[in-house]
Short mmCIF file of C-alpha atoms in Angstrom, two decimals:
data_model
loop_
_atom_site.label_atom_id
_atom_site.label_comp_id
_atom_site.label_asym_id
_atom_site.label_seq_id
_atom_site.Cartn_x
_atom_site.Cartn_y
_atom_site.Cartn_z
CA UNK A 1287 2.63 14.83 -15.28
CA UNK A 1288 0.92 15.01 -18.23
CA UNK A 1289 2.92 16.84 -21.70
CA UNK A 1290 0.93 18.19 -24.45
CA UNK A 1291 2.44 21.19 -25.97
CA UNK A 1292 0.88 24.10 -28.13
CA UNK A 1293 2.95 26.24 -29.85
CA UNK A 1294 3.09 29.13 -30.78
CA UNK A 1295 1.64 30.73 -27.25
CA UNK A 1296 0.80 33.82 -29.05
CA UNK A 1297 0.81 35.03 -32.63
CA UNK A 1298 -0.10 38.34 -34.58
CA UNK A 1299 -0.01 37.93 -38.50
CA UNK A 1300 -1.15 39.50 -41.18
CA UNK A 1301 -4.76 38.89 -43.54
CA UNK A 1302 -3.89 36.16 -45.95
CA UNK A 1303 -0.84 34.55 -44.42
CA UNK A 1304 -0.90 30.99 -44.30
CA UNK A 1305 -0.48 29.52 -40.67
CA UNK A 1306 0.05 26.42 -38.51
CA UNK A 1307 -0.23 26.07 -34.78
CA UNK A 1308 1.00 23.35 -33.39
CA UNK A 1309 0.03 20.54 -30.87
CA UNK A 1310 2.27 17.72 -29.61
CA UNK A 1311 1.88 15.11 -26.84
CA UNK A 1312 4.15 12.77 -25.51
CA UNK A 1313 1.71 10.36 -23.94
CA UNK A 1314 0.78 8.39 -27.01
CA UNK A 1315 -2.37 9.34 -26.48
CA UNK A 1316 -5.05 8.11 -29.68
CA UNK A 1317 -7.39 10.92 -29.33
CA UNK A 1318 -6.64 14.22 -29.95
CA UNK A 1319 -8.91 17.83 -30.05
CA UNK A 1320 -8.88 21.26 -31.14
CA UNK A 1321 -11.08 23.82 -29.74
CA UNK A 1322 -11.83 27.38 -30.41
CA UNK A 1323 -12.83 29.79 -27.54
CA UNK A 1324 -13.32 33.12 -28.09
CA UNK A 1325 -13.58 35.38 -24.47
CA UNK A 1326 -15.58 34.49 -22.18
CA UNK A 1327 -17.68 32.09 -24.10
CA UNK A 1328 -17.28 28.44 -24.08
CA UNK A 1329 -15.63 25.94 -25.80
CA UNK A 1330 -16.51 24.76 -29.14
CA UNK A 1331 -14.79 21.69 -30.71
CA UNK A 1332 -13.84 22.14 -34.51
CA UNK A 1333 -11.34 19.22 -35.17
CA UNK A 1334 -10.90 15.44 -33.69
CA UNK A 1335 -9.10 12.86 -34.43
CA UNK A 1336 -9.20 9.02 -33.30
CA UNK A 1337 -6.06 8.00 -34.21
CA UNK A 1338 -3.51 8.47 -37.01
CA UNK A 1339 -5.08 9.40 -40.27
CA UNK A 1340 -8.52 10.04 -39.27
CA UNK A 1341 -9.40 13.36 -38.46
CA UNK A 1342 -13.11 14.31 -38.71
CA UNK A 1343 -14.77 18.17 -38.12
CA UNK A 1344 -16.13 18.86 -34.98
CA UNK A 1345 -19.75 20.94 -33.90
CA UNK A 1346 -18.40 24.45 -34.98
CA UNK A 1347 -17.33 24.80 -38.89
CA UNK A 1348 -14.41 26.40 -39.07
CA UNK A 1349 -11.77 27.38 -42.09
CA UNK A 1350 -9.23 25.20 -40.43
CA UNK A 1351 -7.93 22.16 -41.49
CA UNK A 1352 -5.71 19.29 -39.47
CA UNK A 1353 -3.79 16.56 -39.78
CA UNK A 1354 -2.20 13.38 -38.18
CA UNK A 1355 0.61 11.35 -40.04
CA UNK A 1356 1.93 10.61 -35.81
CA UNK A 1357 0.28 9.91 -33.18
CA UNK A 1358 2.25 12.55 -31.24
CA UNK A 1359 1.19 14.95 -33.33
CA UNK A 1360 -2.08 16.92 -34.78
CA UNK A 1361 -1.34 20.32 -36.36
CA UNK A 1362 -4.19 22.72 -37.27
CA UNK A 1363 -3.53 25.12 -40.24
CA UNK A 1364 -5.24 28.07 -41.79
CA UNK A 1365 -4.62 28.48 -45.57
CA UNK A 1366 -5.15 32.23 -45.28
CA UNK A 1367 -5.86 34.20 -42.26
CA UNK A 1368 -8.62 36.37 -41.86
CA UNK A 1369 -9.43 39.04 -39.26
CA UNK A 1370 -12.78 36.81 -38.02
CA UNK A 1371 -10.11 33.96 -37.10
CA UNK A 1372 -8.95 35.79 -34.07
CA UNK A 1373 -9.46 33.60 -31.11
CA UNK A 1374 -8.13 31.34 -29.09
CA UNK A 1375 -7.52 27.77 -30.11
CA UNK A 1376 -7.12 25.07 -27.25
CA UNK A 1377 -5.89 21.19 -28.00
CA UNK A 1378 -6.47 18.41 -25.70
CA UNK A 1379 -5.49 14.38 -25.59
CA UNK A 1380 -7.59 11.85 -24.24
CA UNK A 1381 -7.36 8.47 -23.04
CA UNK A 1382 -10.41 6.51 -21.68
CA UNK A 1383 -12.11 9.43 -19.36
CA UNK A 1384 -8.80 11.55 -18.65
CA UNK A 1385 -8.47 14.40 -21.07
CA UNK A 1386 -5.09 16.33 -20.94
CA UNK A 1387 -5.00 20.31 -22.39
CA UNK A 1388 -2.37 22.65 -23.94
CA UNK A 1389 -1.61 25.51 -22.74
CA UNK A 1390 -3.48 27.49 -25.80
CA UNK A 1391 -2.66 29.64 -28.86
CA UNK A 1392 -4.21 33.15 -28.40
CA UNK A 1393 -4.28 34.01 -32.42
CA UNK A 1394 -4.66 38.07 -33.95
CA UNK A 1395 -5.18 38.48 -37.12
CA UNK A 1396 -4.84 41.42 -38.06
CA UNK B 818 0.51 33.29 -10.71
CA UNK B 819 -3.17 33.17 -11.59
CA UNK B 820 -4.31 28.97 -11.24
CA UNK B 821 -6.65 27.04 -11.00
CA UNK B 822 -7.04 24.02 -8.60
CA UNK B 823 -8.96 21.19 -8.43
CA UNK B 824 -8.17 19.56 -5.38
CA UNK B 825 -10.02 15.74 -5.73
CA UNK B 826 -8.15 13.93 -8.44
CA UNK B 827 -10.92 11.11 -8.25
CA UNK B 828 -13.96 11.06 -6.61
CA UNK B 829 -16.71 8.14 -5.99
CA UNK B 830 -20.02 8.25 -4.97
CA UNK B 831 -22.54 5.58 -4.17
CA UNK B 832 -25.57 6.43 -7.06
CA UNK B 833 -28.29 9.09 -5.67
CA UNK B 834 -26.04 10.20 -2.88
CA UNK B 835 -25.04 14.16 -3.26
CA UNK B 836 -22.07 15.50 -5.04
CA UNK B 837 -20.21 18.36 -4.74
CA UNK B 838 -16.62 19.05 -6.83
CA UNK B 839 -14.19 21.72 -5.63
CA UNK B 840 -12.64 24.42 -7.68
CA UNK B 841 -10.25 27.51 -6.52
CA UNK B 842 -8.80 29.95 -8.23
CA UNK B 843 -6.09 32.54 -8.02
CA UNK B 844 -6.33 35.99 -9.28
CA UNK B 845 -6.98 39.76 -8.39
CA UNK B 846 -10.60 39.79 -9.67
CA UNK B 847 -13.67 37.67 -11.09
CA UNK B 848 -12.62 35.43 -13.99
CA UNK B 849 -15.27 34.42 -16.16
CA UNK B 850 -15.91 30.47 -14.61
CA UNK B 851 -16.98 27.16 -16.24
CA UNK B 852 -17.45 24.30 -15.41
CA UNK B 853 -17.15 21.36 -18.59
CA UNK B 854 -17.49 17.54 -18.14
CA UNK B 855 -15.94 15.11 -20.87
CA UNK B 856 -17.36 11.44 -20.82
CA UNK B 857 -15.10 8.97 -21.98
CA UNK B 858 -14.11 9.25 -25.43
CA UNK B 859 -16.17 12.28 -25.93
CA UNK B 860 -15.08 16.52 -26.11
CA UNK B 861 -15.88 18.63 -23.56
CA UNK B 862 -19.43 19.85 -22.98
CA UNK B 863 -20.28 22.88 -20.48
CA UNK B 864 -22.47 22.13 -18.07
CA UNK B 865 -22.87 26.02 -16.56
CA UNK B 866 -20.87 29.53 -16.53
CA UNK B 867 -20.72 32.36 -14.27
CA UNK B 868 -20.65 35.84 -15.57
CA UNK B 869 -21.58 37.76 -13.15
CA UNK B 870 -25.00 38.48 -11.01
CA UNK B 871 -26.39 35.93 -8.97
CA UNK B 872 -24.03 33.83 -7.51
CA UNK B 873 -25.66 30.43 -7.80
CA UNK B 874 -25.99 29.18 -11.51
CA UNK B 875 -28.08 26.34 -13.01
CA UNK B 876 -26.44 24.46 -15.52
CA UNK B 877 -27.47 21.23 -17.58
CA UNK B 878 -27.85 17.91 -16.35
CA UNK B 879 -29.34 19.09 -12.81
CA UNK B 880 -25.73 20.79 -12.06
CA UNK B 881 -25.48 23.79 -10.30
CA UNK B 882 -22.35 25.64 -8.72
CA UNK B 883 -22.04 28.89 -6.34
CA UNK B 884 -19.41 31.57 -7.01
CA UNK B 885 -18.03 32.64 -3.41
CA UNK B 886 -15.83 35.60 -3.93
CA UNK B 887 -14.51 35.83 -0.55
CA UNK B 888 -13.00 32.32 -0.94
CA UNK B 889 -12.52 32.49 -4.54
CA UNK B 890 -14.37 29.37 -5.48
CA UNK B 891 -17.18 28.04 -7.92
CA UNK B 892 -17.48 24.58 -6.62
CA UNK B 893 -20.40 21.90 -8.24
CA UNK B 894 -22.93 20.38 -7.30
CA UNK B 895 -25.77 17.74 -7.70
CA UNK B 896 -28.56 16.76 -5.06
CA UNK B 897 -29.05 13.08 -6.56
CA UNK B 898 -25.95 11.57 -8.88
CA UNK B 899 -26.95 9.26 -11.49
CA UNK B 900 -24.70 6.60 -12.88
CA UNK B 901 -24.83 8.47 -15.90
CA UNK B 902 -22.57 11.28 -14.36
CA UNK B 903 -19.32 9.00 -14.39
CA UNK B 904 -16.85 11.51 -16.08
CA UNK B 905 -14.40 14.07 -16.06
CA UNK B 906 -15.23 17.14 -14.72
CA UNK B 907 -13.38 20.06 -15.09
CA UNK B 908 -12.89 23.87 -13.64
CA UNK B 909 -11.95 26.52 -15.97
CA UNK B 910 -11.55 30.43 -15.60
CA UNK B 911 -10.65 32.80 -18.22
CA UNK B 912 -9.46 36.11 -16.67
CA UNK B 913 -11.19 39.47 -17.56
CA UNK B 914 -9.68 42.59 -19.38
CA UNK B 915 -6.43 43.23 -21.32
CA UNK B 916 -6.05 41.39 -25.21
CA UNK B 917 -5.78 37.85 -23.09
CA UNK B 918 -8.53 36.46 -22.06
CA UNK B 919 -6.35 33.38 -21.00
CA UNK B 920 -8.52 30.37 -20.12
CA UNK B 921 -7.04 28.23 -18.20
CA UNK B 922 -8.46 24.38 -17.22
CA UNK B 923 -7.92 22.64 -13.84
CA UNK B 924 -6.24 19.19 -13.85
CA UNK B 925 -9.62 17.66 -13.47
CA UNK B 926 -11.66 15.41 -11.34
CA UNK B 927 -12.62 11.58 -12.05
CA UNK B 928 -15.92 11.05 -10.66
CA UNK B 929 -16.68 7.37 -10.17
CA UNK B 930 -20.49 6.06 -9.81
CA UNK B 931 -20.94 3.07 -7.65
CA UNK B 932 -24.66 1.11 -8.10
#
């Protein structure tokens, strides 16, 4: 079974409040994603990263930045939220052609 | 619980024979439905989504897939594979209404291309 973890699940904050979702995996996986999906339209990937310390932006510019010092790990963080940042943001691991997902962060900013 | 199942882990097909992928779903009313593929290495791309209306959609690549309520499924489809299909495809359903909008992936299906 595969384990990549998002957290938090959900989250309501505040304009201007620094935040950091989270995205783990277990499976030592090099390749990691974030995507932002906002209802019912599709997927759009703003972050990647090949391995530890590369990360490189994805087709949709986004505010976000990300980082990976582990390979288990690849958090995305917004300096200061802003109302147009409400979505929901989806990370994924890949290895060869399998891709794994997380379960999602739905984020409000309100 | 709402889900979504993709019942072929991995799938192979001789080149220009037909394909079709299964995908079910569990919940009270029409989710929004995709279908993405991810080629190795690569993010996801959508091939096709169904809204609502006519229940056979036309995506990219010469995919299409049919939305059958009464069996809640929106399973894929290609006449004539190509090689160039060898990938991951995968279901996914966001459900309507509420401050949600959940979207939820299958577990995915390996399609294998044989010359």
């Amino acid at each position: 079974e595969a384990d990549i973890y998002q957290t938090p699940r959900y989250l309501v904050i505040g304009t201007g409040k620094k935040i950091t979702l989270e995205c783990s995996q277990t499976m030592g996986h090099d390749k990691m994603y974030w995507y932002q999906q906002d209802p019912g339209m599709e997927l759009h990937l703003i972050h990647y990263s090949y391995g530890v310390n590369s990360t490189e932006k994805g087709d949709l510019s986004s505010e976000s930045t990300v980082s990976r010092i582990r390979t288990e790990h690849f958090p995305l963080t917004l300096e200061s939220a802003r109302p147009s940042h409400t979505s929901q943001y989806l990370c994924a691991s890949s290895e060869l052609a399998r891709a794994f997902f997380g379960q999602g962060t739905r984020l409000t900013v309100v | 619980a709402q889900s979504v199942t993709q019942p072929d882990i991995h799938i192979t097909v001789s080149e220009g024979a037909s394909l079709e992928l299964r995908c079910n779903y569990s919940y009270g009313a029409t989710p929004y439905l995709f279908w993405y593929v991810q080629s190795p290495g690569q993010g996801l791309q959508l091939l096709l989504k169904y809204f609502s209306g006519d229940t056979l959609v036309q995506g990219i690549k010469g995919f299409e897939a049919e939305f059958k309520r009464s069996q809640s499924s929106f399973n894929l489809r290609k006449p004539s594979v190509h090689w160039s299909d060898a990938a991951e495809y995968f279901c996914a359903v966001q459900w309507r209404g509420g401050s949600n909008y959940k979207l939820t992936f299958g577990k995915g299906t390996l399609l294998t291309v044989n010359p």
